[in-house]
CSV table of C-alpha atoms in Angstrom, one decimal:
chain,number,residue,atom,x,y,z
A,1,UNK,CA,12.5,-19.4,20.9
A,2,UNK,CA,11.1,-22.9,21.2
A,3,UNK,CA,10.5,-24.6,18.2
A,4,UNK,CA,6.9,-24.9,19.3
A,5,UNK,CA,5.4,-21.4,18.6
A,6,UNK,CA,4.3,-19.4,22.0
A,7,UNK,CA,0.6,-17.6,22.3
A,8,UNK,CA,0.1,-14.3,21.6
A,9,UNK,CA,-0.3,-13.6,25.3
A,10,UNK,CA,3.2,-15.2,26.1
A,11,UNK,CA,4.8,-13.0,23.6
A,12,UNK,CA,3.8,-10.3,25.0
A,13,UNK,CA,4.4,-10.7,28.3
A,14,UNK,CA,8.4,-11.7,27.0
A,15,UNK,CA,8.5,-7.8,25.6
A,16,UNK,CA,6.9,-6.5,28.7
A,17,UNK,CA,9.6,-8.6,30.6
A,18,UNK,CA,12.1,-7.1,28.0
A,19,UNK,CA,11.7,-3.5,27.9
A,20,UNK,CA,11.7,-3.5,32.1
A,21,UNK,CA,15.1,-5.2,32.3
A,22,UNK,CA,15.7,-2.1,29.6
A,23,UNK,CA,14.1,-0.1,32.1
A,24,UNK,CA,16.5,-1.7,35.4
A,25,UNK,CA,19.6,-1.4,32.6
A,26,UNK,CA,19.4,2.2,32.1
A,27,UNK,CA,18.8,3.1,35.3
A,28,UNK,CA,21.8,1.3,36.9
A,29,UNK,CA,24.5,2.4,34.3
A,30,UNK,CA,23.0,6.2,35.5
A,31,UNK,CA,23.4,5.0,39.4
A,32,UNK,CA,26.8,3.6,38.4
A,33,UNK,CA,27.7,6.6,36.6
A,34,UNK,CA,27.0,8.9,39.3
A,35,UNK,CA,24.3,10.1,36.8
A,36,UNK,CA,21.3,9.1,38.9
A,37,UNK,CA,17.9,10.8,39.4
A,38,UNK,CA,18.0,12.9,42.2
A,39,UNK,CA,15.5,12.3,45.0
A,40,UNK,CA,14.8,8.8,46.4
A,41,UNK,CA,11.3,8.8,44.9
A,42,UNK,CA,12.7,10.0,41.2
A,43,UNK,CA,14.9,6.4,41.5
A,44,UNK,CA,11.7,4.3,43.0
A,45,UNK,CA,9.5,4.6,40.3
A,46,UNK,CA,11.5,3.9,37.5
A,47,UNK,CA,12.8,1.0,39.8
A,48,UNK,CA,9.1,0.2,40.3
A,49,UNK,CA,8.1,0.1,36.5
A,50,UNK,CA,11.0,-2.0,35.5
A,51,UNK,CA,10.3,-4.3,38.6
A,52,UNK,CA,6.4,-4.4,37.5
A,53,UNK,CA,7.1,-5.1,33.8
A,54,UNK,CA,10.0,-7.6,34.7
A,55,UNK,CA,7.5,-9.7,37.2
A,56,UNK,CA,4.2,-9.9,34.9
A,57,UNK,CA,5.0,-13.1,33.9
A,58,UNK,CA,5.3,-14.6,36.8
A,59,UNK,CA,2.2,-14.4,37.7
A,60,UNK,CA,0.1,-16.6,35.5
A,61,UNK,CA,3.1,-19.1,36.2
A,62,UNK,CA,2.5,-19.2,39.5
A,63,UNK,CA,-1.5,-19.4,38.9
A,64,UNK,CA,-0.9,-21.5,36.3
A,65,UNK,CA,-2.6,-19.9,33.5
A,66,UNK,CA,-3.0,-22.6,30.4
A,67,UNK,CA,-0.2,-21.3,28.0
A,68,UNK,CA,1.2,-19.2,30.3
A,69,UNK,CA,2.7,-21.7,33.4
A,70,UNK,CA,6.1,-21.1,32.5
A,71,UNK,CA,8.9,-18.5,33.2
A,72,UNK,CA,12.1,-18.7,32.3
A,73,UNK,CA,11.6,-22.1,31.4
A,74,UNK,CA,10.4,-23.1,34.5
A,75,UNK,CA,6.9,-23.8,36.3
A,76,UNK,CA,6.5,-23.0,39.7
A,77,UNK,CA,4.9,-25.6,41.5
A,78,UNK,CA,6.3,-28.1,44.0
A,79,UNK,CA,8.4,-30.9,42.2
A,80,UNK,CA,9.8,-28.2,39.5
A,81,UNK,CA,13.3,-27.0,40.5
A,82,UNK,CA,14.1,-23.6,38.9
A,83,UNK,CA,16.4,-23.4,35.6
A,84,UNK,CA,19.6,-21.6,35.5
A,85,UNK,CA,17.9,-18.6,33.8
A,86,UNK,CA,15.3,-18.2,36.5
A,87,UNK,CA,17.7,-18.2,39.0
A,88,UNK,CA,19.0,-15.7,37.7
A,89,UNK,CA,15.8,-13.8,37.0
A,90,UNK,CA,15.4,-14.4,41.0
A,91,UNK,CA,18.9,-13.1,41.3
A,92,UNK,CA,18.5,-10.2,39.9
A,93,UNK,CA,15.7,-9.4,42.8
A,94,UNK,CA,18.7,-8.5,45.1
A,95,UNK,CA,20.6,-5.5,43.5
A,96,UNK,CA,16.7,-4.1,43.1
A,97,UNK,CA,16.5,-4.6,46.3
A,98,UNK,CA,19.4,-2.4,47.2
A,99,UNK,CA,18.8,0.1,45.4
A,100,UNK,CA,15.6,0.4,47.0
A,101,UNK,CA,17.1,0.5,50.4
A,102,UNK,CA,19.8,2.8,49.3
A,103,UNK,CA,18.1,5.2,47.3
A,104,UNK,CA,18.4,9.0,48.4
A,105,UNK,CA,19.3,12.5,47.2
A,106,UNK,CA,21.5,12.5,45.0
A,107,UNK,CA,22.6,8.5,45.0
A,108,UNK,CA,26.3,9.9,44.9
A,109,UNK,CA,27.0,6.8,47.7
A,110,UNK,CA,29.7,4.4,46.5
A,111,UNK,CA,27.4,1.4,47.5
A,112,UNK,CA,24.5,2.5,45.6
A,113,UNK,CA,26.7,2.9,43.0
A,114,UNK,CA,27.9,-0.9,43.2
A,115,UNK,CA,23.6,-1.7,43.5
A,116,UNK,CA,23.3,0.3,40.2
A,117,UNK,CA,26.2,-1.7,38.9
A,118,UNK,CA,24.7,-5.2,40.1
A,119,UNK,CA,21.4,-4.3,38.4
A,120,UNK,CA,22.8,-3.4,34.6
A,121,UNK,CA,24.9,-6.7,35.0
A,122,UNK,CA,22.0,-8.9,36.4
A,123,UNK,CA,20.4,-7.5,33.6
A,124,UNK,CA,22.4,-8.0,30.8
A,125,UNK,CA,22.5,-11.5,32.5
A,126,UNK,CA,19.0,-12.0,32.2
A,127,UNK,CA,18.4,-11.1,28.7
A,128,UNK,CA,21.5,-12.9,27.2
A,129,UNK,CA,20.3,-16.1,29.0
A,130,UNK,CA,16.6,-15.9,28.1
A,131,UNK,CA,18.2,-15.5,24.2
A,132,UNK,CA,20.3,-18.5,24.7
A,133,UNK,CA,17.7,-20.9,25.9
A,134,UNK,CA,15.6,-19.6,22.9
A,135,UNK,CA,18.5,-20.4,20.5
A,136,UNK,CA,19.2,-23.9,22.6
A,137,UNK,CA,16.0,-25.0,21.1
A,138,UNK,CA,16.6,-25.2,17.4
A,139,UNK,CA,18.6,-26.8,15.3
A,140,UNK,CA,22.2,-26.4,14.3
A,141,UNK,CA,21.7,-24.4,11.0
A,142,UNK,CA,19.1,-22.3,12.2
A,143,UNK,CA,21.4,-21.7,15.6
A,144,UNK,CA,23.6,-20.5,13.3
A,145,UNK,CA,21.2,-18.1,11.6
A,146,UNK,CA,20.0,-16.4,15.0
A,147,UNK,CA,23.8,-15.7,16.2
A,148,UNK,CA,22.9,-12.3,16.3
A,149,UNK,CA,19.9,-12.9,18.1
A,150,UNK,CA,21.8,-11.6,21.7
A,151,UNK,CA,22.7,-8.2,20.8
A,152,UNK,CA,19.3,-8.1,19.3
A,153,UNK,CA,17.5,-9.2,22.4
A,154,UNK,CA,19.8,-6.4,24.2
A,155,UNK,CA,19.3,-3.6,21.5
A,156,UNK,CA,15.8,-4.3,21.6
A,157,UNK,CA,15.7,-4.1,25.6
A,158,UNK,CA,17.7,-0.8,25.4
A,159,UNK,CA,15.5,0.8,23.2
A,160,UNK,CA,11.9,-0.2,24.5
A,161,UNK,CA,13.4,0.6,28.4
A,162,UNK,CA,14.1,4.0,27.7
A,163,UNK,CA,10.5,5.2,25.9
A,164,UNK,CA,9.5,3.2,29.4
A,165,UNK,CA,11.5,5.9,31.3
A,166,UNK,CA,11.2,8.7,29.0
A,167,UNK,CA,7.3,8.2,30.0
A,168,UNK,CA,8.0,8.0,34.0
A,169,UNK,CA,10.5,10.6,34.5
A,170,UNK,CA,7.6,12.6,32.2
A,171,UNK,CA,5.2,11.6,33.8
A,172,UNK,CA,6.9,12.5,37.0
A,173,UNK,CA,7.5,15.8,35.8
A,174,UNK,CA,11.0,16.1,35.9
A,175,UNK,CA,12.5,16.1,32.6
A,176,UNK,CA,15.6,18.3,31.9
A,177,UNK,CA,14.5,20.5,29.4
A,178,UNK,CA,18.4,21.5,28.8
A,179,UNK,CA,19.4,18.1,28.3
A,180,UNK,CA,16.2,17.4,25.2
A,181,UNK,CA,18.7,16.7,22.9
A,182,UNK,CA,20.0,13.5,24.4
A,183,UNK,CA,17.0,11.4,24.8
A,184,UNK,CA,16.6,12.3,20.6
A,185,UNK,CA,19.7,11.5,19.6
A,186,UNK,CA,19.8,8.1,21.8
A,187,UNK,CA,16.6,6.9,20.9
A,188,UNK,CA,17.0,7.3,17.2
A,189,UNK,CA,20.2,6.0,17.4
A,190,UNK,CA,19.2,2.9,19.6
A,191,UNK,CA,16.1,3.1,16.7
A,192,UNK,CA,18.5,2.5,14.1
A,193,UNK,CA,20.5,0.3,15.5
A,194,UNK,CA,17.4,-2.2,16.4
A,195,UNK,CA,16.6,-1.8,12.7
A,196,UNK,CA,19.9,-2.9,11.2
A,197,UNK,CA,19.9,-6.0,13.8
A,198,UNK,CA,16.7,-7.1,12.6
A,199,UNK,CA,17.6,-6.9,9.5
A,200,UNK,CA,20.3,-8.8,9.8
A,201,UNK,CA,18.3,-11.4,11.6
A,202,UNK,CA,15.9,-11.9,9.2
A,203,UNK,CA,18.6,-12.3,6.7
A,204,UNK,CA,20.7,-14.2,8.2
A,205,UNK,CA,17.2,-16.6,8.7
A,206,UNK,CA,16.8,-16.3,5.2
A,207,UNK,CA,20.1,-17.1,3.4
A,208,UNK,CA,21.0,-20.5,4.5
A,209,UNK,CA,17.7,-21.7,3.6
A,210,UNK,CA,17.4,-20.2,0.4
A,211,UNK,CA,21.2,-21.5,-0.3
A,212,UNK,CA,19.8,-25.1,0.3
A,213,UNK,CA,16.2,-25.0,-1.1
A,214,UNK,CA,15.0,-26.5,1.6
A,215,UNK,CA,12.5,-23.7,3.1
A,216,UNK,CA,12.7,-19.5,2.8
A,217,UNK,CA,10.4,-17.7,4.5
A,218,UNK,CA,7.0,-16.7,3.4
A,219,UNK,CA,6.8,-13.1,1.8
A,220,UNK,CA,3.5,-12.8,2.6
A,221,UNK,CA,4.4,-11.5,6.0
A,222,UNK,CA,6.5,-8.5,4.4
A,223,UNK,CA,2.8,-6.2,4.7
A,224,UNK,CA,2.7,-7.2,8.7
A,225,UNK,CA,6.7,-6.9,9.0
A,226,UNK,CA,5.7,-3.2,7.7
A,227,UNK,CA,3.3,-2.3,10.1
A,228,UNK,CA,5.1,-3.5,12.9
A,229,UNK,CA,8.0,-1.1,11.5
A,230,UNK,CA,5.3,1.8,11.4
A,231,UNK,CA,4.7,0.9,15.1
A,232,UNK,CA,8.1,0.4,16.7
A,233,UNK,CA,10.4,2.9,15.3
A,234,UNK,CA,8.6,5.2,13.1
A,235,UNK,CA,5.6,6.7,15.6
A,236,UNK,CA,7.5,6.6,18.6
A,237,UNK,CA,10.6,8.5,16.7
A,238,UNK,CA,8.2,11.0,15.2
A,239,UNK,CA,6.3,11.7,18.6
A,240,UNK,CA,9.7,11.8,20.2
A,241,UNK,CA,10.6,14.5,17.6
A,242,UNK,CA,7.1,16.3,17.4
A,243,UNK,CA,7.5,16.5,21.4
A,244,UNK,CA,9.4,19.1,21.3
A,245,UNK,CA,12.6,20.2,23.2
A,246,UNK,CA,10.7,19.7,26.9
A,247,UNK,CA,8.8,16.7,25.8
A,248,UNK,CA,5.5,15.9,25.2
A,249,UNK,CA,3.6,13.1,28.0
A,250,UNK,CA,0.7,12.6,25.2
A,251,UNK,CA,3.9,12.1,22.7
A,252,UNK,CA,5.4,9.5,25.4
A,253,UNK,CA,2.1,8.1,25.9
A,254,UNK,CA,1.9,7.4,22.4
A,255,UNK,CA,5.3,6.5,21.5
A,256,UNK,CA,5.8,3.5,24.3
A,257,UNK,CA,2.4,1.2,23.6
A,258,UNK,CA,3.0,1.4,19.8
A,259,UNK,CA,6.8,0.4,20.3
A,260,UNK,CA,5.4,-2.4,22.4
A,261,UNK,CA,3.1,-3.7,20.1
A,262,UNK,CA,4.9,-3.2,16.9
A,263,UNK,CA,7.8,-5.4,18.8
A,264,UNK,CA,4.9,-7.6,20.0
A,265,UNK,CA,4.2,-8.0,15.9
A,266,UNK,CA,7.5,-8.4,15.0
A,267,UNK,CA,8.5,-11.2,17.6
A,268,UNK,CA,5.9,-13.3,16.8
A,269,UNK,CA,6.2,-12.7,12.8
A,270,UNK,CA,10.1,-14.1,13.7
A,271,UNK,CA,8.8,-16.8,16.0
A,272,UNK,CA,6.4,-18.1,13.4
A,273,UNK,CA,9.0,-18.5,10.9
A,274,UNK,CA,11.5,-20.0,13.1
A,275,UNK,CA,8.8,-22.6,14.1
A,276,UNK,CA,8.2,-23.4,10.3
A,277,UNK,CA,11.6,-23.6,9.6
A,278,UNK,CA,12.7,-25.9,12.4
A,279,UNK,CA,9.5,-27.9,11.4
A,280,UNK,CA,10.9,-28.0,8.0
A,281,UNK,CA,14.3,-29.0,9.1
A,282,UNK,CA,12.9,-32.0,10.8
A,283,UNK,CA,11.0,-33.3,8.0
């Protein structure tokens, strides 16, 4: 997170980008596991949505869109060499790759299994990058105070990239009914987990401010902070719930546009504050 605050519209493209390398993470720790979906056209889509989420950015980069000309830290135009983290977003273009070519029945092939494996670590790479450049930007203290902003930035990819699957492998028609008991207990487990990281983050942004009296962050946003916690984890949970055993599409299609936009809310509640409070620190 760059000390300067990002538009609206370049927040959310970063949780779009998130929750498909969510979507690309899940899907190759199944393909790794031998866990797969069956069918080359079950593994496709999935691979497509994460690939179409992942890539949204870079198109108003490339057009150069005013506010939105960079990706990964980097504008594509001749005379701009790539950064290390979109290398590594490119990178991660060739285990998709693979598993594209390699996708079949019942993906039980040892080298599809090393694609899947590829594509969860390319991943993981991605999003633990893109987290440290945004920590790179701020100061010491407040470096200090986001130290949990990696798992965070993984938690949070976990969680949005499975509603983003739970709503193509429904959409697709092929949910397990047998198996409805996983995707609740995951979800509202990865729920929880997001909720306790956040937390934590905005404490952690909190403390050593308040301990110095320099700056503590405005309460004012606790009435948006709510919402967005309506948005991310409690409608998606309760339409994953209300759903039923087979699962519920409408419930799906409900439950993965409010996570996005209550994470939309929350990131740029935490991006504001950050902003204020490295402006603070350089006062």
């Amino acid at each position: 997170m760059p000390a300067k605050r990002p538009s609206r519209a370049a927040t959310l493209l970063q949780v779009l980008e998130t929750g498909g390398y969510g979507v690309w993470l899940w899907l190759g720790l199944s393909l790794l596991l031998g866990l797969g979906p069956l069918g080359r056209s079950s593994t496709l889509v999935p691979l497509g949505l994460g690939a179409a989420l992942v890539s949204i950015g870079l198109l108003p980069a490339c057009l150069q869109v005013p506010g939105l000309s960079r990706w990964h830290g980097w504008q594509p135009r001749p005379g701009h060499h790539p950064t290390r983290s979109a290398l590594v977003a490119l990178a991660s273009w060739l285990p998709v790759l693979a598993v594209a070519g390699l996708a079949q029945g019942s993906n039980g092939f040892w080298a599809i299994r090393l694609a899947g494996a590829m594509l969860m670590l390319c991943s993981l790479a991605c999003l633990l990058l893109s987290a440290h450049d945004d920590r790179a930007c701020l100061p010491a203290a407040l470096q200090r105070a986001t130290a949990l902003l990696p798992a965070g930035r993984i938690t949070t990819a976990a969680y949005t990239g499975s509603l983003w699957l739970w709503l193509a492998v429904l959409a697709q028609g092929e949910f397990a009914g047998h198996r409805g008991a996983y995707p609740w207990v995951m979800l509202l487990a990865l729920a929880l987990g997001l909720g306790l990281l956040e937390s934590a983050l905005w404490q952690s942004l909190r403390e050593p401010e308040t301990h110095t009296g320099e700056y503590a962050p405005s309460r004012g946003m606790l009435p948006a902070r709510l919402v967005a916690a309506v948005l991310t984890y409690a409608l998606p949970c309760a339409a994953l719930l209300l759903g039923g055993v087979a699962g519920s599409l409408p419930a799906a299609a409900l439950a993965t546009p409010s996570c996005v936009l209550g994470q939309w809310l929350e990131r740029q509640l935490y991006e504001a504050t950050l902003a204020a409070a490295a402006g603070a620190k350089s006062l």
